[in-house]
Amino acid sequence: MSTLPLPLSFFRLSGTSTRDLPFASSLKRSSVSFPLIPFRRLELFRSTSGMTISRSFSFVFCSLKAKATAELVQDTESGIPAVGRSGGGRATDVEHSRTFLEARSEQELLYGIRKEVEAKRLPPNIAAGMKQLYQNYRNAIFQSGDPSAAETVMSNMAVAFDRILLDVEDPFVFEPYHKALREPFDYHMFVQNYIRPLIDFRNSYIGNLSFFYEIEEKLKQGHNVVLISNHQTEADPAIIALLLEKTNPRISENMIYVAGDRVITDPLCKPFSMGRNLICVYSKRHMYDVPEHVEMKRRANTRSLKEMALLLRDGSKIVWIAPSGGRDRPDPLTEEWYPDSFDSSSVDNMRRLIGRSGAAGHIYPLALLCYDIMPPPPKVEKEIGEKRIMSFHGAGLSVAPKICPSEIAVAGKMSEEAKDTYAQALYKSVTEQYDVLKCAIHGKQGFAASSIGISLSQPWN
C-alpha cells in the first residue's frame, strides 16, 4: 500500500483532542436509562485540503458493519455539492440528504430513518436493520460503564447512518482489489472509532508481540507475509487493527484482507468495508447458494487471485486470510466456540502465490478470539441482512513462529498428503494460541495463561 498523507480523524469534538475517547477507570455493567441527549458541536475533517468543516451535530448511536462512499461530509452552509463515488463505483454527482448529520437528539436521529423511508430514499428493510443496529450498538456501549457512552453512541451512529444512506443513494461497487478510502472522507478512522468502544481493553491481550515486530521488519525488507487465521466476526479487521495500532501501525493500516462478498454487498456492512484494503472473493460456503451464479463467482475469484499475484510481485505486502471459508460457529451440542477447520486447497493457493511472487515470502499462523463482540448467526445464512448482536467484551490476538512449507515438502514437491499436513500444522498452531487466549479472557486467568510458546501482553497499557 502506498504511503498516504497523514490522516486526520474523521471527526473531532469541539474543544477536545483527536485522541481516542477514554474509558472509565472502573468498567462495570451499567443500568443507565437513555434520556434524549442534547446536541454538541462536532467538527468533520476534510483531508484533501486540510480544511475544517464545522457542523452543529447531535451525538447518535451507531453500529459496525459497512464501508460506504468516498464522499465529502460538509457543512450545510458551505454550498459545496456532494462529490460522488469513484474507484469501483460510478462517478456521479449526488444530492445527498443531510438528515442524520442534522439530527440534534436521539429522537431526531430515529425519526430521520422514518423520514427517509417516507421520502423513498431508504428502503424499509434497510431502515429496519438500521434501527436494530442502533439499539444493539447503544446497549453494547452502555455496558462499558464509560461516562462518555452517550456521546460516543450519538457521534458514531450519526456518521454511520449518514454513510449507509449515502451508499443507498449512490451504491459503491468494489473492485477485485479495493484500497481503503482515506479521503476526502477517512473511512478507516470512521471504522476504528466505531469499533474501539466495543473492546474491553482491560480484558484484552496480544500473544507473542515480538513476532509482530519481526513481521514488520520483514515487510520493511520487501518481503511478503501471509497470516493464516481463524475468523470470528465481521469486525475482525477493525479489532486486529485496534489491538496493533499503537505497537505495529504498519501492519494495522496496511493489512490486506481476503473478504467474502457479503461484507461488500450488505448495505449495513459496505461503509465499514470501504475503510479496509480488500481482496474480494466469493466464499466457498456461499458458492452454490444460487446455482446459476456459480460460474460467474468462479471467474470473479480467478480475477481476484490474479490481482493478489500482481500485488505480491511488488513485495512488502501483508495478507490476512481465513482458509475455513467463513466465520467460526459454536458447537451445536456444547455451544463451545472453536476455530473452524482449514481448507488445505486455500492454504496451498496462498503458498503458491507467495512462492511465485519473486519476493521472499513467509506464512505465519494467527489466532483471533473476539466472537463476543459481534457473534455471527448460529448457522450459515444464505440471505443478506443478518441480525447483528453486539456486546462490550475483551478480545485476543496472537501470532506464532512462521511455518515453512519446505519443512513438510518431500523432495521439494507438495503432494496432496503434504498439503493436508501443512494446513493441519498451521491449524494446530492457531488452536493452541486460541486456547491460551480463551483461558486469559474467558477463564479470567489474564497474564497467567501465558505458556512456554505464547507470551501475553497489553501494550496499550
Coordinates of C-alpha atoms in Angstrom, one line a residue:
M1 CA 0.0 0.0 0.0
S2 CA 1.5 3.3 -1.0
T3 CA 2.2 6.0 1.6
L4 CA -0.8 8.1 2.4
P5 CA -0.9 11.7 3.7
L6 CA -1.0 11.9 7.5
P7 CA -4.6 11.0 8.2
L8 CA -6.9 13.2 10.3
S9 CA -9.5 11.7 12.5
F10 CA -12.8 11.9 10.6
F11 CA -14.3 13.8 13.4
R12 CA -13.3 15.8 16.5
L13 CA -15.4 17.1 19.4
S14 CA -15.1 20.8 19.7
G15 CA -12.7 21.7 22.4
T16 CA -11.1 18.2 22.6
S17 CA -8.2 16.5 21.0
T18 CA -8.4 13.8 18.3
R19 CA -7.1 11.1 20.7
D20 CA -9.2 8.1 21.5
L21 CA -12.2 8.5 23.8
P22 CA -11.1 7.4 27.2
F23 CA -12.6 4.5 29.1
A24 CA -13.7 4.8 32.6
S25 CA -11.2 3.5 35.1
S26 CA -13.8 1.3 36.5
L27 CA -15.7 -0.8 33.9
K28 CA -18.9 -2.4 35.0
R29 CA -22.3 -3.1 33.6
S30 CA -24.5 -0.1 33.7
S31 CA -28.2 0.2 34.4
V32 CA -28.5 3.6 32.9
S33 CA -31.7 4.9 31.3
F34 CA -31.5 6.6 28.0
P35 CA -32.8 10.1 28.0
L36 CA -32.8 12.3 25.0
I37 CA -29.3 13.7 24.6
P38 CA -28.8 17.4 23.6
F39 CA -26.6 18.2 20.7
R40 CA -23.0 19.4 20.9
R41 CA -20.7 20.7 18.3
L42 CA -18.8 18.3 16.1
E43 CA -16.1 19.0 13.6
L44 CA -15.6 16.9 10.5
F45 CA -12.3 16.9 8.7
R46 CA -11.7 17.0 5.0
S47 CA -8.2 15.6 4.4
T48 CA -7.9 16.7 0.8
S49 CA -7.5 20.4 1.6
G50 CA -6.8 20.4 5.3
M51 CA -10.0 22.5 5.7
T52 CA -12.0 22.0 8.8
I53 CA -15.7 21.9 8.3
S54 CA -18.0 22.6 11.3
R55 CA -21.4 21.2 12.0
S56 CA -23.8 21.6 14.7
F57 CA -24.3 17.9 15.5
S58 CA -26.0 15.6 17.8
F59 CA -24.5 12.6 19.3
V60 CA -26.2 9.5 18.0
F61 CA -25.9 5.7 18.4
C62 CA -24.1 3.6 15.9
S63 CA -23.1 0.1 14.9
L64 CA -20.4 -1.5 12.9
K65 CA -20.7 -3.2 9.6
A66 CA -20.1 -1.3 6.5
K67 CA -17.8 0.9 4.5
A68 CA -19.6 3.3 2.2
T69 CA -18.5 6.0 -0.3
A70 CA -15.6 8.4 -0.8
E71 CA -17.8 11.4 -0.3
L72 CA -17.3 14.7 1.4
V73 CA -19.1 15.4 4.7
Q74 CA -19.6 19.1 4.5
D75 CA -21.3 22.0 6.2
T76 CA -24.8 22.7 5.1
E77 CA -23.9 26.4 4.7
S78 CA -20.9 25.7 2.6
G79 CA -22.9 25.4 -0.6
I80 CA -20.4 22.8 -2.0
P81 CA -22.2 19.9 -3.8
A82 CA -21.7 16.4 -2.6
V83 CA -19.0 14.5 -4.5
G84 CA -20.0 11.2 -5.9
R85 CA -18.1 7.9 -5.7
S86 CA -15.1 6.9 -7.7
G87 CA -12.9 3.8 -7.8
G88 CA -15.1 0.7 -8.2
G89 CA -18.3 2.7 -8.2
R90 CA -19.8 5.0 -10.7
A91 CA -18.6 8.6 -10.6
T92 CA -21.7 10.8 -10.3
D93 CA -22.9 14.0 -8.6
V94 CA -25.4 13.1 -5.9
E95 CA -27.8 15.2 -3.9
H96 CA -27.1 13.7 -0.5
S97 CA -29.6 14.0 2.2
R98 CA -28.3 15.6 5.4
T99 CA -31.0 14.2 7.7
F100 CA -28.7 12.2 10.1
L101 CA -26.0 14.8 10.3
E102 CA -28.5 17.4 11.2
A103 CA -30.2 15.4 14.0
R104 CA -29.8 17.0 17.4
S105 CA -31.1 14.2 19.6
E106 CA -31.7 10.5 19.7
Q107 CA -35.4 11.2 18.9
E108 CA -34.4 13.2 15.8
L109 CA -32.0 10.5 14.7
L110 CA -34.6 7.7 14.8
Y111 CA -37.2 10.0 13.3
G112 CA -34.8 10.6 10.5
I113 CA -35.0 6.9 9.5
R114 CA -38.8 7.2 9.1
K115 CA -38.4 10.5 7.2
E116 CA -36.0 8.9 4.7
V117 CA -38.4 6.0 4.2
E118 CA -41.3 8.3 3.6
A119 CA -39.2 10.2 1.1
K120 CA -38.5 6.9 -0.6
R121 CA -34.7 7.4 -0.3
L122 CA -34.4 4.5 2.2
P123 CA -35.9 1.0 1.6
P124 CA -38.0 -0.2 4.6
N125 CA -35.9 -3.4 5.0
I126 CA -32.7 -1.3 5.4
A127 CA -34.4 1.1 7.7
A128 CA -35.5 -1.8 10.0
G129 CA -31.9 -3.0 10.0
M130 CA -30.6 0.5 11.0
K131 CA -33.0 0.7 13.9
Q132 CA -31.9 -2.7 15.1
L133 CA -28.3 -1.8 14.7
Y134 CA -28.8 1.4 16.7
Q135 CA -30.4 -0.4 19.6
N136 CA -27.7 -3.2 19.7
Y137 CA -24.8 -0.7 19.5
R138 CA -26.3 1.5 22.1
N139 CA -26.8 -1.3 24.5
A140 CA -23.2 -2.6 24.0
I141 CA -21.6 0.8 24.5
F142 CA -23.5 1.4 27.7
Q143 CA -22.3 -2.0 29.1
S144 CA -18.8 -0.4 29.3
G145 CA -19.8 1.9 32.2
D146 CA -17.9 4.7 30.3
P147 CA -19.3 8.1 31.5
S148 CA -19.0 9.3 27.8
A149 CA -21.0 6.4 26.5
A150 CA -24.0 8.5 25.4
E151 CA -21.8 10.9 23.5
T152 CA -19.9 8.1 21.9
V153 CA -23.0 6.4 20.7
M154 CA -24.5 9.6 19.3
S155 CA -21.4 10.7 17.4
N156 CA -20.7 7.3 15.9
M157 CA -24.2 6.4 15.0
A158 CA -24.9 9.7 13.2
V159 CA -21.9 9.2 10.9
A160 CA -22.7 5.5 10.4
F161 CA -26.3 6.3 9.4
D162 CA -25.1 9.1 7.1
R163 CA -22.6 6.7 5.3
I164 CA -25.2 3.9 5.0
L165 CA -27.7 6.4 3.4
L166 CA -25.1 7.8 1.1
D167 CA -24.4 4.3 -0.2
V168 CA -28.1 3.6 -0.8
E169 CA -28.3 6.9 -2.7
D170 CA -25.2 6.1 -4.9
P171 CA -24.1 2.5 -4.4
F172 CA -20.4 1.9 -4.3
V173 CA -19.1 -1.1 -6.3
F174 CA -15.9 -2.8 -5.1
E175 CA -13.2 -3.8 -7.5
P176 CA -11.4 -7.2 -7.0
Y177 CA -8.7 -5.3 -5.2
H178 CA -10.1 -2.5 -3.1
K179 CA -7.8 0.0 -1.5
A180 CA -9.0 1.6 1.7
L181 CA -10.7 5.0 1.2
R182 CA -8.9 7.6 3.3
E183 CA -10.0 10.8 1.7
P184 CA -11.9 13.0 1.2
F185 CA -13.7 11.1 4.0
D186 CA -11.5 8.8 6.1
Y187 CA -13.4 5.5 6.2
H188 CA -10.5 3.8 8.1
M189 CA -10.8 6.1 11.0
F190 CA -14.5 6.0 10.9
V191 CA -14.5 2.3 11.5
Q192 CA -11.7 2.4 14.1
N193 CA -13.7 5.0 16.1
Y194 CA -16.8 3.0 15.8
I195 CA -15.4 -0.4 17.0
R196 CA -13.0 0.9 19.6
P197 CA -15.6 1.5 22.4
L198 CA -16.8 -2.1 21.9
I199 CA -13.4 -3.6 23.0
D200 CA -12.7 -4.1 26.7
F201 CA -9.0 -3.3 26.6
R202 CA -8.5 -4.2 30.2
N203 CA -9.5 -7.7 29.4
S204 CA -7.8 -8.0 26.0
Y205 CA -4.4 -9.5 25.2
I206 CA -1.8 -9.9 22.4
G207 CA 0.2 -13.1 22.2
N208 CA 3.8 -13.0 21.1
L209 CA 4.2 -9.3 20.4
S210 CA 7.8 -9.9 19.4
F211 CA 6.7 -11.8 16.3
F212 CA 4.6 -8.8 15.1
Y213 CA 7.8 -6.8 15.3
E214 CA 9.5 -9.5 13.3
I215 CA 6.8 -9.3 10.7
E216 CA 7.1 -5.5 10.4
E217 CA 10.9 -5.9 9.9
K218 CA 10.3 -8.4 7.1
L219 CA 7.8 -6.0 5.4
K220 CA 10.4 -3.2 5.6
Q221 CA 12.9 -5.6 3.8
G222 CA 10.5 -6.1 0.9
H223 CA 9.2 -9.5 2.0
N224 CA 5.6 -10.6 1.7
V225 CA 3.8 -12.1 4.7
V226 CA 0.6 -14.2 4.8
L227 CA -1.3 -14.6 8.0
I228 CA -3.3 -17.8 8.1
S229 CA -6.1 -17.2 10.6
N230 CA -9.4 -18.2 12.0
H231 CA -12.3 -15.8 11.5
Q232 CA -14.9 -14.9 14.1
T233 CA -16.8 -11.7 13.3
E234 CA -17.4 -9.1 10.6
A235 CA -15.4 -6.8 12.9
D236 CA -12.2 -8.9 12.8
P237 CA -10.3 -6.4 10.6
A238 CA -11.1 -3.5 12.9
I239 CA -10.3 -5.5 16.0
I240 CA -7.0 -6.6 14.6
A241 CA -6.1 -3.1 13.6
L242 CA -7.1 -1.6 17.0
L243 CA -5.1 -4.2 19.0
L244 CA -2.0 -3.4 16.9
E245 CA -2.4 0.3 16.2
K246 CA 0.0 1.5 19.0
T247 CA 2.8 -1.0 18.5
N248 CA 2.6 -2.0 14.8
P249 CA 0.9 0.7 12.8
R250 CA 2.4 -0.6 9.5
I251 CA 0.5 -3.8 10.0
S252 CA -2.6 -2.1 11.4
E253 CA -3.1 0.1 8.4
N254 CA -1.6 -1.8 5.5
M255 CA -3.1 -5.2 6.1
I256 CA -4.9 -6.6 3.0
Y257 CA -7.9 -8.8 4.0
V258 CA -9.3 -11.6 1.8
A259 CA -13.0 -10.8 2.2
G260 CA -16.2 -12.6 1.2
D261 CA -18.8 -11.0 -1.0
R262 CA -21.4 -10.5 1.8
V263 CA -19.4 -7.7 3.5
I264 CA -19.2 -5.8 0.2
T265 CA -22.9 -6.2 -0.7
D266 CA -24.8 -5.9 2.6
P267 CA -25.9 -2.2 2.8
L268 CA -25.2 -2.1 6.6
C269 CA -21.7 -3.5 6.0
K270 CA -20.4 -1.7 3.0
P271 CA -19.4 1.6 4.6
F272 CA -17.3 -0.3 7.1
S273 CA -15.6 -2.4 4.4
M274 CA -14.7 0.7 2.4
G275 CA -12.1 1.6 5.1
R276 CA -10.1 -1.7 4.6
N277 CA -7.7 -3.0 1.9
L278 CA -9.6 -5.9 0.5
I279 CA -9.2 -8.7 -2.0
C280 CA -12.8 -9.5 -2.7
V281 CA -13.8 -13.2 -3.3
Y282 CA -16.8 -15.4 -3.1
S283 CA -16.7 -17.8 -0.1
K284 CA -16.9 -21.5 -0.7
R285 CA -19.7 -21.6 1.9
H286 CA -21.9 -19.5 -0.4
M287 CA -20.6 -20.6 -3.8
Y288 CA -23.6 -22.7 -4.6
D289 CA -26.3 -20.6 -2.9
V290 CA -27.6 -19.7 -6.4
P291 CA -26.6 -22.5 -8.9
E292 CA -26.8 -20.3 -12.0
H293 CA -24.2 -17.9 -10.4
V294 CA -21.6 -20.5 -9.7
E295 CA -19.6 -19.9 -12.9
M296 CA -19.7 -16.1 -12.5
K297 CA -18.4 -16.5 -9.0
R298 CA -15.5 -18.7 -10.1
R299 CA -14.5 -16.3 -12.8
A300 CA -14.6 -13.4 -10.2
N301 CA -12.4 -15.4 -7.8
T302 CA -9.9 -16.1 -10.6
R303 CA -9.7 -12.3 -11.3
S304 CA -9.1 -11.7 -7.6
L305 CA -6.3 -14.2 -7.4
K306 CA -4.7 -12.5 -10.4
E307 CA -4.9 -9.2 -8.6
M308 CA -3.3 -10.7 -5.5
A309 CA -0.5 -12.2 -7.6
L310 CA 0.2 -8.7 -9.0
L311 CA 0.3 -7.1 -5.6
L312 CA 2.7 -9.7 -4.2
R313 CA 5.1 -9.1 -7.0
D314 CA 5.8 -5.7 -5.6
G315 CA 6.7 -7.1 -2.2
S316 CA 6.2 -5.6 1.3
K317 CA 2.6 -6.9 1.3
I318 CA 0.8 -8.5 4.3
V319 CA -2.3 -10.5 3.6
W320 CA -4.8 -12.0 6.1
I321 CA -6.9 -15.0 5.0
A322 CA -9.2 -17.4 6.8
P323 CA -8.9 -20.7 5.0
S324 CA -12.0 -22.0 6.8
G325 CA -14.0 -20.0 4.2
G326 CA -16.1 -18.2 6.8
R327 CA -16.7 -17.3 10.5
D328 CA -16.3 -19.8 13.3
R329 CA -19.5 -21.1 14.8
P330 CA -20.3 -22.7 18.2
D331 CA -20.6 -26.4 18.5
P332 CA -24.4 -27.1 18.3
L333 CA -24.2 -29.6 21.3
T334 CA -21.7 -28.0 23.6
E335 CA -22.1 -24.4 22.5
E336 CA -18.3 -24.0 22.7
W337 CA -16.6 -21.8 20.2
Y338 CA -13.5 -23.1 18.4
P339 CA -11.6 -22.3 15.2
D340 CA -13.2 -24.0 12.2
S341 CA -11.0 -26.4 10.2
F342 CA -8.8 -25.1 7.4
D343 CA -9.3 -25.9 3.7
S344 CA -6.0 -27.2 2.5
S345 CA -6.6 -26.0 -1.0
S346 CA -7.0 -22.4 0.2
V347 CA -3.8 -22.7 2.2
D348 CA -1.9 -24.1 -0.8
N349 CA -3.2 -21.3 -3.1
M350 CA -1.5 -18.8 -0.7
R351 CA 1.7 -20.9 -0.6
R352 CA 1.9 -21.0 -4.3
L353 CA 1.1 -17.3 -4.7
I354 CA 3.9 -16.1 -2.4
G355 CA 6.3 -18.7 -3.8
R356 CA 5.8 -17.4 -7.3
S357 CA 5.8 -13.7 -6.4
G358 CA 9.6 -13.2 -6.9
A359 CA 9.9 -11.7 -3.4
A360 CA 10.7 -13.6 -0.2
G361 CA 7.6 -14.8 1.5
H362 CA 6.6 -16.1 4.9
I363 CA 3.4 -17.8 6.3
Y364 CA 2.5 -17.2 10.0
P365 CA -0.4 -18.8 11.9
L366 CA -2.6 -16.2 13.6
A367 CA -5.3 -16.8 16.2
L368 CA -8.2 -14.4 17.0
L369 CA -10.7 -14.5 19.8
C370 CA -13.4 -11.8 19.6
Y371 CA -16.8 -13.6 18.9
D372 CA -18.5 -12.0 22.0
I373 CA -18.2 -8.5 20.4
M374 CA -20.3 -9.4 17.4
P375 CA -21.1 -13.1 17.1
P376 CA -22.4 -14.4 13.7
P377 CA -25.8 -16.2 13.4
P378 CA -25.6 -19.7 14.9
K379 CA -25.9 -21.2 11.4
V380 CA -24.7 -20.0 8.0
E381 CA -27.4 -18.0 6.3
K382 CA -28.0 -17.6 2.6
E383 CA -29.9 -14.3 2.8
I384 CA -28.2 -11.0 3.1
G385 CA -29.2 -8.9 6.1
E386 CA -28.4 -11.0 9.2
K387 CA -29.3 -9.8 12.7
R388 CA -26.3 -8.2 14.4
I389 CA -25.9 -8.6 18.1
M390 CA -23.1 -6.7 19.8
S391 CA -21.5 -6.5 23.3
F392 CA -18.7 -4.9 25.1
H393 CA -16.0 -7.5 25.7
G394 CA -12.3 -8.4 25.7
A395 CA -10.6 -9.6 22.6
G396 CA -7.4 -11.6 21.9
L397 CA -4.9 -11.7 19.1
S398 CA -1.8 -14.0 18.8
V399 CA 0.8 -15.0 16.3
A400 CA 3.3 -17.9 16.4
P401 CA 6.5 -18.5 14.5
K402 CA 6.3 -18.9 10.8
I403 CA 5.9 -22.4 9.4
C404 CA 7.8 -23.1 6.2
P405 CA 6.3 -25.3 3.6
S406 CA 9.8 -26.7 2.8
E407 CA 9.8 -28.4 6.2
I408 CA 6.9 -30.6 5.0
A409 CA 7.5 -30.9 1.3
V410 CA 9.1 -34.1 0.1
A411 CA 12.0 -33.7 -2.4
G412 CA 10.8 -30.1 -3.0
K413 CA 7.3 -31.2 -4.0
M414 CA 4.0 -30.8 -2.2
S415 CA 1.9 -33.9 -2.6
E416 CA -1.8 -33.9 -1.7
E417 CA -0.9 -35.5 1.6
A418 CA 1.8 -32.9 2.2
K419 CA -0.7 -30.1 1.5
D420 CA -3.1 -31.5 4.1
T421 CA -0.2 -31.9 6.6
Y422 CA 0.9 -28.3 6.1
A423 CA -2.7 -27.0 6.6
Q424 CA -3.0 -29.1 9.7
A425 CA 0.3 -27.8 11.1
L426 CA -1.0 -24.2 10.7
Y427 CA -4.4 -25.1 12.2
K428 CA -2.7 -26.8 15.2
S429 CA -0.8 -23.7 16.0
V430 CA -3.8 -21.5 15.7
T431 CA -5.9 -23.7 18.0
E432 CA -3.0 -23.8 20.6
Q433 CA -2.9 -20.0 20.6
Y434 CA -6.6 -19.7 20.7
D435 CA -6.7 -21.9 23.8
V436 CA -4.3 -19.6 25.6
L437 CA -6.4 -16.5 24.7
K438 CA -9.5 -18.3 25.8
C439 CA -8.0 -19.1 29.2
A440 CA -6.8 -15.5 29.6
I441 CA -10.1 -13.8 28.6
H442 CA -12.9 -16.2 29.3
G443 CA -11.1 -18.1 32.0
K444 CA -10.1 -14.9 33.7
Q445 CA -6.5 -16.1 34.1
G446 CA -5.1 -13.0 32.4
F447 CA -1.3 -13.0 32.0
A448 CA -1.1 -16.2 34.0
A449 CA -2.5 -18.0 30.9
S450 CA 0.8 -17.5 29.1
S451 CA 2.6 -20.6 28.1
I452 CA 6.2 -21.5 27.1
G453 CA 5.5 -20.6 23.4
I454 CA 2.8 -17.9 23.9
S455 CA 3.6 -14.8 25.9
L456 CA 0.7 -12.5 26.6
S457 CA 0.9 -8.7 26.9
Q458 CA -1.2 -5.5 26.9
P459 CA 1.0 -3.0 25.0
W460 CA -1.7 -0.3 25.2
N461 CA -1.2 0.0 29.0

